[in-house]
Short mmCIF file of C-alpha atoms and ligand atoms in Angstrom, two decimals:
data_model
loop_
_atom_site.label_atom_id
_atom_site.label_comp_id
_atom_site.label_asym_id
_atom_site.label_seq_id
_atom_site.Cartn_x
_atom_site.Cartn_y
_atom_site.Cartn_z
CA UNK A 1459 -21.40 1.35 1.90
CA UNK A 1460 -18.08 -0.21 2.73
CA UNK A 1461 -14.85 1.34 1.58
CA UNK A 1462 -11.65 -0.23 0.38
CA UNK A 1463 -8.53 1.66 1.38
CA UNK A 1464 -5.06 0.82 0.13
CA UNK A 1465 -2.01 1.75 2.16
CA UNK A 1466 0.70 2.14 -0.44
CA UNK A 1467 4.04 3.83 -1.18
CA UNK A 1468 6.22 2.23 -3.81
CA UNK A 1469 9.23 2.28 -1.54
CA UNK A 1470 9.69 -0.33 1.16
CA UNK A 1471 10.30 0.29 4.84
CA UNK A 1472 8.45 3.60 4.98
CA UNK A 1473 5.74 2.48 7.40
CA UNK A 1474 2.92 0.91 5.36
CA UNK A 1475 2.46 -2.08 7.63
CA UNK A 1476 2.82 0.02 10.77
CA UNK A 1477 0.20 2.40 9.37
CA UNK A 1478 -2.16 -0.35 8.20
CA UNK A 1479 -2.16 -1.88 11.68
CA UNK A 1480 -2.48 1.46 13.46
CA UNK A 1481 -5.15 2.86 11.15
CA UNK A 1482 -7.29 -0.28 11.13
CA UNK A 1483 -7.07 -0.52 14.91
CA UNK A 1484 -7.93 3.17 15.24
CA UNK A 1485 -11.06 2.73 13.13
CA UNK A 1486 -12.10 -0.40 15.02
CA UNK A 1487 -11.61 1.41 18.34
CA UNK A 1488 -14.48 3.60 17.19
CA UNK A 1489 -16.61 0.50 16.93
CA UNK A 1490 -16.47 0.43 13.14
CA UNK A 1491 -16.21 -3.09 11.67
CA UNK A 1492 -12.78 -3.12 10.08
CA UNK A 1493 -10.60 -5.75 8.45
CA UNK A 1494 -6.96 -5.35 7.50
CA UNK A 1495 -5.51 -7.53 4.74
CA UNK A 1496 -1.85 -8.34 4.22
CA UNK A 1497 -1.11 -8.22 0.48
CA UNK A 1498 2.59 -8.80 1.03
CA UNK A 1499 2.44 -12.43 -0.05
CA UNK A 1500 5.70 -14.23 0.73
CA UNK A 1501 6.80 -11.49 3.13
CA UNK A 1502 3.98 -11.53 5.60
CA UNK A 1503 4.51 -9.18 8.53
CA UNK A 1504 1.19 -7.66 9.42
CA UNK A 1505 0.48 -10.67 11.65
CA UNK A 1506 3.60 -9.88 13.69
CA UNK A 1507 2.83 -6.19 13.97
CA UNK A 1508 -0.73 -7.05 15.04
CA UNK A 1509 0.51 -9.73 17.43
CA UNK A 1510 -1.48 -12.61 15.96
CA UNK A 1511 1.29 -14.54 14.20
CA UNK A 1512 0.63 -17.73 16.14
CA UNK A 1513 -3.03 -17.80 15.26
CA UNK A 1514 -2.61 -17.96 11.48
CA UNK A 1515 -4.16 -21.11 10.03
CA UNK A 1516 -5.53 -20.23 6.62
CA UNK A 1517 -4.39 -17.28 4.57
CA UNK A 1518 -5.43 -14.98 1.74
CA UNK A 1519 -4.14 -17.28 -1.02
CA UNK A 1520 -5.86 -20.32 0.53
CA UNK A 1521 -9.15 -18.44 0.29
CA UNK A 1522 -8.51 -17.34 -3.28
CA UNK A 1523 -7.77 -20.95 -4.23
CA UNK A 1524 -10.80 -22.25 -2.36
CA UNK A 1525 -8.68 -24.25 0.07
CA UNK A 1526 -10.48 -22.89 3.09
CA UNK A 1527 -13.29 -20.49 3.80
CA UNK A 1528 -13.07 -16.87 4.75
CA UNK A 1529 -14.30 -17.38 8.29
CA UNK A 1530 -11.50 -19.82 8.93
CA UNK A 1531 -8.91 -17.37 7.67
CA UNK A 1532 -10.10 -14.21 9.40
CA UNK A 1533 -8.39 -13.67 12.73
CA UNK A 1534 -10.43 -11.76 15.27
CA UNK A 1535 -8.37 -9.34 17.31
CA UNK A 1536 -8.40 -10.12 21.02
CA UNK A 1537 -8.15 -6.51 22.14
CA UNK A 1538 -10.46 -4.59 19.88
CA UNK A 1539 -13.92 -5.96 19.18
CA UNK A 1540 -14.69 -5.09 15.60
CA UNK A 1541 -11.19 -5.71 14.25
CA UNK A 1542 -10.14 -8.62 12.03
CA UNK A 1543 -6.94 -9.57 10.22
CA UNK A 1544 -6.59 -11.52 6.99
CA UNK A 1545 -2.99 -12.74 6.82
CA UNK A 1546 -0.92 -13.22 3.69
CA UNK A 1547 0.51 -16.53 2.62
CA UNK A 1548 4.12 -17.02 3.58
CA UNK A 1549 4.89 -19.90 1.24
CA UNK A 1550 3.60 -18.52 -2.05
CA UNK A 1551 4.62 -15.45 -3.99
CA UNK A 1552 2.81 -12.29 -4.97
CA UNK A 1553 1.98 -13.62 -8.42
CA UNK A 1554 -0.44 -16.07 -6.83
CA UNK A 1555 -2.82 -13.14 -6.35
CA UNK A 1556 -5.28 -12.82 -9.21
CA UNK A 1557 -7.66 -10.04 -10.07
CA UNK A 1558 -10.60 -12.42 -9.85
CA UNK A 1559 -9.45 -13.99 -6.61
CA UNK A 1560 -8.91 -10.64 -4.93
CA UNK A 1561 -12.26 -9.39 -6.21
CA UNK A 1562 -14.03 -12.44 -4.80
CA UNK A 1563 -12.50 -12.04 -1.35
CA UNK A 1564 -13.16 -8.29 -1.26
CA UNK A 1565 -16.80 -8.79 -2.27
CA UNK A 1566 -17.27 -11.23 0.59
CA UNK A 1567 -15.55 -8.88 3.05
CA UNK A 1568 -17.72 -5.96 1.96
CA UNK A 1569 -20.75 -7.76 3.35
CA UNK A 1570 -19.27 -7.79 6.84
CA UNK A 1571 -16.97 -4.80 7.13
CA UNK A 1572 -17.27 -1.09 6.74
CA UNK A 1573 -13.58 -0.51 6.13
CA UNK A 1574 -11.27 -2.88 4.30
CA UNK A 1575 -7.63 -1.83 4.70
CA UNK A 1576 -5.18 -3.27 2.18
CA UNK A 1577 -1.54 -3.31 3.28
CA UNK A 1578 0.39 -3.15 0.00
CA UNK A 1579 3.75 -4.76 -0.64
CA UNK A 1580 6.57 -2.48 -1.77
CA UNK A 1581 7.32 -2.04 -5.46
CA UNK A 1582 5.21 -1.14 -8.45
CA UNK A 1583 4.64 -4.63 -9.78
CA UNK A 1584 1.90 -7.22 -9.67
CA UNK A 1585 1.56 -7.41 -5.88
CA UNK A 1586 1.27 -3.65 -5.47
CA UNK A 1587 -1.22 -3.47 -8.35
CA UNK A 1588 -3.38 -6.19 -6.81
CA UNK A 1589 -3.43 -4.27 -3.52
CA UNK A 1590 -4.52 -0.99 -5.13
CA UNK A 1591 -6.72 -2.27 -7.94
CA UNK A 1592 -10.09 -2.19 -6.18
CA UNK A 1593 -9.34 0.71 -3.84
CA UNK A 1594 -11.77 3.57 -3.30
CA UNK A 1595 -9.25 5.57 -1.32
CA UNK A 1596 -5.50 5.49 -0.84
CA UNK A 1597 -3.19 6.43 2.00
CA UNK A 1598 0.11 7.27 0.39
CA UNK A 1599 2.84 6.70 2.94
CA UNK A 1600 5.82 8.95 2.42
CA UNK A 1601 8.99 9.60 4.37
CA UNK A 1602 10.60 13.05 4.09
CA UNK A 1603 13.39 11.73 1.95
CA UNK A 1604 14.12 11.94 -1.80
CA UNK A 1605 13.57 8.35 -2.92
CA UNK A 1606 10.37 7.97 -0.94
CA UNK A 1607 8.87 11.18 -2.35
CA UNK A 1608 9.74 10.20 -5.89
CA UNK A 1609 8.26 6.73 -5.45
CA UNK A 1610 5.10 8.19 -3.97
CA UNK A 1611 4.65 10.31 -7.06
CA UNK A 1612 4.94 7.19 -9.17
CA UNK A 1613 2.31 5.49 -7.10
CA UNK A 1614 0.02 8.47 -7.64
CA UNK A 1615 0.48 7.92 -11.37
CA UNK A 1616 -0.46 4.27 -11.00
CA UNK A 1617 -3.52 5.02 -8.92
CA UNK A 1618 -4.66 7.27 -11.74
CA UNK A 1619 -4.11 4.68 -14.47
CA UNK A 1620 -4.00 1.12 -13.22
CA UNK A 1621 -6.85 0.83 -10.77
CA UNK A 1622 -10.38 -0.33 -11.45
CA UNK A 1623 -11.61 3.21 -10.97
CA UNK A 1624 -9.22 4.41 -13.67
CA UNK A 1625 -9.82 1.55 -16.10
CA UNK A 1626 -13.60 1.80 -15.81
CA UNK A 1627 -13.64 5.61 -15.97
CA UNK A 1628 -15.17 5.95 -12.53
CA UNK A 1629 -14.45 8.74 -10.07
CA UNK A 1630 -10.72 8.60 -9.28
CA UNK A 1631 -9.29 6.97 -6.18
CA UNK A 1632 -9.34 9.51 -3.37
CA UNK A 1633 -5.79 10.11 -2.22
CA UNK A 1634 -4.34 11.18 1.10
CA UNK A 1635 -0.76 11.85 2.01
CA UNK A 1636 0.60 10.51 5.27
CA UNK A 1637 4.06 11.73 6.16
CA UNK A 1638 5.73 9.27 8.49
CA UNK A 1639 9.02 8.96 10.34
CA UNK A 1640 9.18 12.73 10.54
CA UNK A 1641 11.82 14.39 12.63
CA UNK A 1642 11.02 18.04 13.34
CA UNK A 1643 14.51 18.53 14.70
CA UNK A 1644 16.22 17.38 11.52
CA UNK A 1645 13.91 19.60 9.50
CA UNK A 1646 14.88 22.55 11.64
CA UNK A 1647 18.52 21.76 10.99
CA UNK A 1648 17.89 21.73 7.26
CA UNK A 1649 18.76 18.06 6.97
CA UNK A 1650 15.30 16.76 6.17
CA UNK A 1651 12.55 17.79 3.78
CA UNK A 1652 9.80 19.66 5.60
CA UNK A 1653 6.04 19.08 5.43
CA UNK A 1654 5.75 22.05 3.09
CA UNK A 1655 8.51 20.76 0.86
CA UNK A 1656 6.77 17.42 0.46
CA UNK A 1657 3.30 18.84 -0.08
CA UNK A 1658 4.71 21.35 -2.58
CA UNK A 1659 6.06 18.50 -4.63
CA UNK A 1660 3.31 15.91 -4.29
CA UNK A 1661 0.31 18.26 -4.10
CA UNK A 1662 -1.82 15.79 -2.14
CA UNK A 1663 -4.14 16.52 0.78
CA UNK A 1664 -2.27 15.90 4.03
CA UNK A 1665 -3.92 13.50 6.43
CA UNK A 1666 -1.27 13.67 9.10
CA UNK A 1667 2.32 13.60 10.20
CA UNK A 1668 3.70 10.73 12.24
CA UNK A 1669 6.91 11.48 14.10
CA UNK A 1670 9.89 9.16 14.05
CA UNK A 1671 9.45 7.47 17.38
CA UNK A 1672 10.99 4.81 19.60
CA UNK A 1673 7.49 3.83 20.63
CA UNK A 1674 6.83 2.34 17.19
CA UNK A 1675 9.69 -0.10 17.66
CA UNK A 1676 8.49 -1.07 21.13
CA UNK A 1677 4.96 -1.54 19.87
CA UNK A 1678 6.07 -3.82 17.05
CA UNK A 1679 8.34 -5.74 19.43
CA UNK A 1680 5.32 -6.67 21.48
CA UNK A 1681 2.84 -7.05 18.62
CA UNK A 1682 0.72 -4.10 19.67
CA UNK A 1683 -0.64 -1.71 17.04
CA UNK A 1684 0.69 1.71 18.02
CA UNK A 1685 -2.79 3.21 18.30
CA UNK A 1686 -3.32 1.07 21.42
CA UNK A 1687 -0.51 3.02 23.05
CA UNK A 1688 -2.32 6.32 23.33
CA UNK A 1689 0.40 7.72 25.56
CA UNK A 1690 2.95 7.67 22.77
CA UNK A 1691 3.51 10.53 20.36
CA UNK A 1692 3.15 8.26 17.34
CA UNK A 1693 0.05 6.58 18.76
CA UNK A 1694 -1.61 9.96 19.33
CA UNK A 1695 -0.62 11.12 15.87
CA UNK A 1696 -2.25 8.04 14.33
CA UNK A 1697 -5.41 8.53 16.41
CA UNK A 1698 -5.57 12.09 15.06
CA UNK A 1699 -5.16 10.69 11.55
CA UNK A 1700 -8.16 8.43 12.11
CA UNK A 1701 -10.20 11.36 13.44
CA UNK A 1702 -9.26 13.53 10.48
CA UNK A 1703 -10.07 10.70 8.11
CA UNK A 1704 -13.53 10.42 9.66
CA UNK A 1705 -14.06 14.09 8.96
CA UNK A 1706 -13.50 15.30 12.50
CA UNK A 1707 -11.31 18.15 13.50
CA UNK A 1708 -9.27 16.62 16.32
CA UNK A 1709 -8.75 19.01 19.23
CA UNK A 1710 -5.29 20.39 19.66
CA UNK A 1711 -3.50 18.23 22.20
CA UNK A 1712 -2.11 19.63 25.42
CA UNK A 1713 1.39 19.08 24.26
CA UNK A 1714 0.63 20.55 20.90
CA UNK A 1715 0.68 17.81 18.33
CA UNK A 1716 3.22 17.93 15.60
CA UNK A 1717 0.49 18.33 13.04
CA UNK A 1718 -1.09 21.38 14.60
CA UNK A 1719 2.28 22.95 15.23
CA UNK A 1720 3.23 22.39 11.64
CA UNK A 1721 0.04 23.71 10.14
CA UNK A 1722 0.28 26.55 12.60
CA UNK A 1723 -2.84 26.12 14.73
CA UNK B 1093 21.70 27.62 17.05
CA UNK B 1094 25.40 27.47 17.61
CA UNK B 1095 27.81 29.86 15.98
CA UNK B 1096 29.38 26.97 14.16
CA UNK B 1097 26.03 25.91 12.80
CA UNK B 1098 25.32 29.39 11.58
CA UNK B 1099 28.67 29.45 9.93
CA UNK B 1100 28.05 26.19 8.11
CA UNK B 1101 24.69 27.48 6.89
CA UNK B 1102 26.42 30.43 5.32
CA UNK B 1103 28.45 28.04 3.20
CA UNK B 1104 25.54 27.15 0.96
CA UNK B 1105 21.99 25.86 0.82
CA UNK B 1106 20.91 23.19 3.28
CA UNK B 1107 20.85 19.62 2.07
CA UNK B 1108 17.05 19.61 2.42
CA UNK B 1109 16.82 22.51 -0.01
CA UNK B 1110 19.04 20.71 -2.50
CA UNK B 1111 16.84 17.63 -2.09
CA UNK B 1112 13.71 19.64 -2.78
CA UNK B 1113 15.09 21.24 -5.90
CA UNK B 1114 16.29 17.95 -7.30
CA UNK B 1115 12.95 16.34 -6.56
CA UNK B 1116 10.99 19.11 -8.22
CA UNK B 1117 12.94 18.62 -11.42
CA UNK B 1118 12.82 14.84 -11.57
CA UNK B 1119 9.18 14.56 -10.51
CA UNK B 1120 8.09 17.11 -13.10
CA UNK B 1121 10.07 15.24 -15.73
CA UNK B 1122 8.57 11.88 -14.80
CA UNK B 1123 5.06 13.30 -14.78
CA UNK B 1124 5.52 14.66 -18.30
CA UNK B 1125 6.74 11.28 -19.44
CA UNK B 1126 3.79 9.59 -17.78
CA UNK B 1127 1.23 11.91 -19.28
CA UNK B 1128 2.63 11.70 -22.77
CA UNK B 1129 3.21 7.98 -22.77
CA UNK B 1130 1.17 5.76 -25.05
CA UNK B 1131 2.22 2.97 -22.76
CA UNK B 1132 -0.56 3.72 -20.35
CA UNK B 1133 -3.19 2.44 -22.76
CA UNK B 1134 -1.67 -1.02 -22.91
CA UNK B 1135 -0.43 -0.85 -19.38
CA UNK B 1136 -3.79 -0.22 -17.82
CA UNK B 1137 -5.43 -3.27 -19.36
CA UNK B 1138 -2.61 -5.54 -18.27
CA UNK B 1139 -4.21 -6.92 -15.08
CA UNK B 1140 -7.39 -7.87 -16.93
CA UNK B 1141 -5.51 -9.28 -19.87
CA UNK B 1142 -3.49 -11.42 -17.51
CA UNK B 1143 -6.63 -12.67 -15.76
CA UNK B 1144 -8.31 -13.59 -19.02
CA UNK B 1145 -5.28 -15.41 -20.39
CA UNK B 1146 -5.04 -17.30 -17.11
CA UNK B 1147 -8.71 -18.29 -17.39
CA UNK B 1148 -8.26 -19.56 -20.94
CA UNK B 1149 -5.11 -21.55 -20.20
CA UNK B 1150 -6.73 -23.05 -17.10
CA UNK B 1151 -9.47 -24.50 -19.30
CA UNK B 1152 -6.94 -26.75 -20.93
CA UNK B 1153 -4.37 -27.47 -18.27
CA UNK B 1154 -3.73 -27.27 -14.63
CA UNK B 1155 -1.53 -24.29 -13.87
CA UNK B 1156 -1.07 -22.08 -10.84
CA UNK B 1157 -2.09 -18.44 -10.74
CA UNK B 1158 1.55 -17.44 -10.78
CA UNK B 1159 2.32 -19.36 -13.96
CA UNK B 1160 1.11 -16.64 -16.30
CA UNK B 1161 3.37 -13.62 -16.34
CA UNK B 1162 2.76 -10.60 -18.46
CA UNK B 1163 4.80 -7.49 -18.92
CA UNK B 1164 5.15 -4.47 -21.17
CA UNK B 1165 8.60 -3.26 -22.04
CA UNK B 1166 9.57 -0.17 -23.91
CA UNK B 1167 12.16 -0.87 -26.59
CA UNK B 1168 13.03 2.27 -28.42
CA UNK B 1169 9.79 3.53 -29.87
CA UNK B 1170 8.11 0.14 -29.67
CA UNK B 1171 6.23 -1.45 -26.86
CA UNK B 1172 6.85 -5.12 -26.43
CA UNK B 1173 4.26 -7.28 -24.76
CA UNK B 1174 6.03 -10.10 -23.02
CA UNK B 1175 3.96 -13.13 -22.10
CA UNK B 1176 5.33 -16.04 -20.18
CA UNK B 1177 3.31 -19.17 -19.46
CA UNK B 1178 4.88 -21.95 -17.50
CA UNK B 1179 3.30 -25.21 -18.61
CA UNK B 1180 2.97 -28.23 -16.35
CA UNK B 1181 4.81 -31.31 -17.54
CA UNK B 1182 2.27 -34.09 -17.80
CA UNK B 1183 -1.02 -32.35 -17.43
CA UNK B 1184 -1.57 -31.19 -20.96
CA UNK B 1185 -2.93 -34.33 -22.62
CA UNK B 1186 -4.99 -35.36 -19.64
CA UNK B 1187 -6.89 -32.12 -19.28
CA UNK B 1188 -7.30 -31.79 -22.98
CA UNK B 1189 -9.12 -35.10 -23.13
CA UNK B 1190 -11.43 -34.07 -20.30
CA UNK B 1191 -12.39 -30.85 -22.01
CA UNK B 1192 -13.43 -32.74 -25.10
CA UNK B 1193 -15.44 -35.28 -23.21
CA UNK B 1194 -17.59 -32.67 -21.52
N1 ADP C 2299 7.01 6.54 12.94
C1 ADP C 2299 7.99 5.63 13.04
N2 ADP C 2299 9.01 5.82 13.92
C2 ADP C 2299 10.01 4.91 14.04
N3 ADP C 2299 10.07 3.78 13.34
C3 ADP C 2299 9.09 3.51 12.46
C4 ADP C 2299 8.01 4.42 12.25
N4 ADP C 2299 7.19 3.90 11.30
C5 ADP C 2299 7.73 2.72 10.94
N5 ADP C 2299 8.87 2.47 11.61
C6 ADP C 2299 9.77 1.30 11.51
O1 ADP C 2299 10.23 1.21 10.18
C7 ADP C 2299 10.34 -0.14 9.78
C8 ADP C 2299 9.52 -0.37 8.51
O2 ADP C 2299 8.15 -0.16 8.81
P1 ADP C 2299 7.00 -0.97 8.07
O3 ADP C 2299 5.71 -0.48 8.62
O4 ADP C 2299 7.27 -2.44 8.13
O5 ADP C 2299 7.21 -0.43 6.59
P2 ADP C 2299 6.69 -1.02 5.19
O6 ADP C 2299 5.48 -1.85 5.47
O7 ADP C 2299 6.38 0.21 4.39
O8 ADP C 2299 7.81 -1.80 4.59
C9 ADP C 2299 9.87 -0.98 10.95
O9 ADP C 2299 10.99 -1.44 11.65
C10 ADP C 2299 9.06 -0.01 11.76
O10 ADP C 2299 9.06 -0.35 13.13
MG1 MG C 2300 5.01 -3.89 4.91
#
């Protein structure tokens, strides 16, 4: 049974696209057929982060409008075998996404992929709703900062009321919290909300903590998902997130990972 | 930790603590609003309503997916459903004829 996972947050610039790329790549590295879809119509960026921007021919909206077929639009990653990218349209706007169109594309993708990762646009409007509507699970990307935490709580409210699972009275969307751009040092200094602070407020199961890291910038500069840089702190943290998501208990890393230090293992 | 740092800490709570307390209050408040709101009933059917309106309008004229906009606004104690359909200029008659022929 394939699963649809939305990567969402409300607030922009918190790391949704970085996470979508890293998480999808991490799953595909395990040999699991995975596709990552850019729902940020008009502000496409996943292609850049994945390093396939020059290979985009057809996009998500073209497929919805029947202007091309899915196989033409899917971009196969050149580094990881079972990884595909469905880019967003750059010339349209988010309103061009329809419930029916998205449903049609997702149904077709379900036949080929085990995990379908939906990179949500920022905001709480149409585009964000389209990205979350069919989700089975959600990664809620939060930065340890007041506006991000507040927006995440709003998104939790929307997941519980505006998704297909909510509307059709099915089991609720399974939610995970991913705390990104975390700086242990600033927490120590009392300048930044801690993991405990954020989990106290949001009361969501914690999937992982991604440190604020230079390596993320370098990775995006070169169009490499950060999980392909398994030397970097952020890359390792994302690989641990994937392991935890798959129900594994990732071993404590030599240089103790931030997560295990923080949960005191 | 430097002496200076220690000294500053003595002055009052850290900014992270202030942030947490403010968040706890506002988040709790917004959750209460959310839970009590009648809005959710109308709000949750919005995506489907929009899709169905789009389907109906498309039967009669050629419009893009983005030409049907729908929104719920709270005005005092009333909810206002705002529907905006952008019609194409010359398509209306043409499509209408076709529908009747078939
Ligand atoms: N862990 C991190 N450390 C440092 N920079 C990060 C991290 N995560 C994301 N960024 C940077 O933050 C910016 C916004 O990230 P992005 O993934 O595009 O966010 P969103 O999709 O939520 O708008 C990018 O410049 C990205 O490189
Ligand atoms: Mg993004």
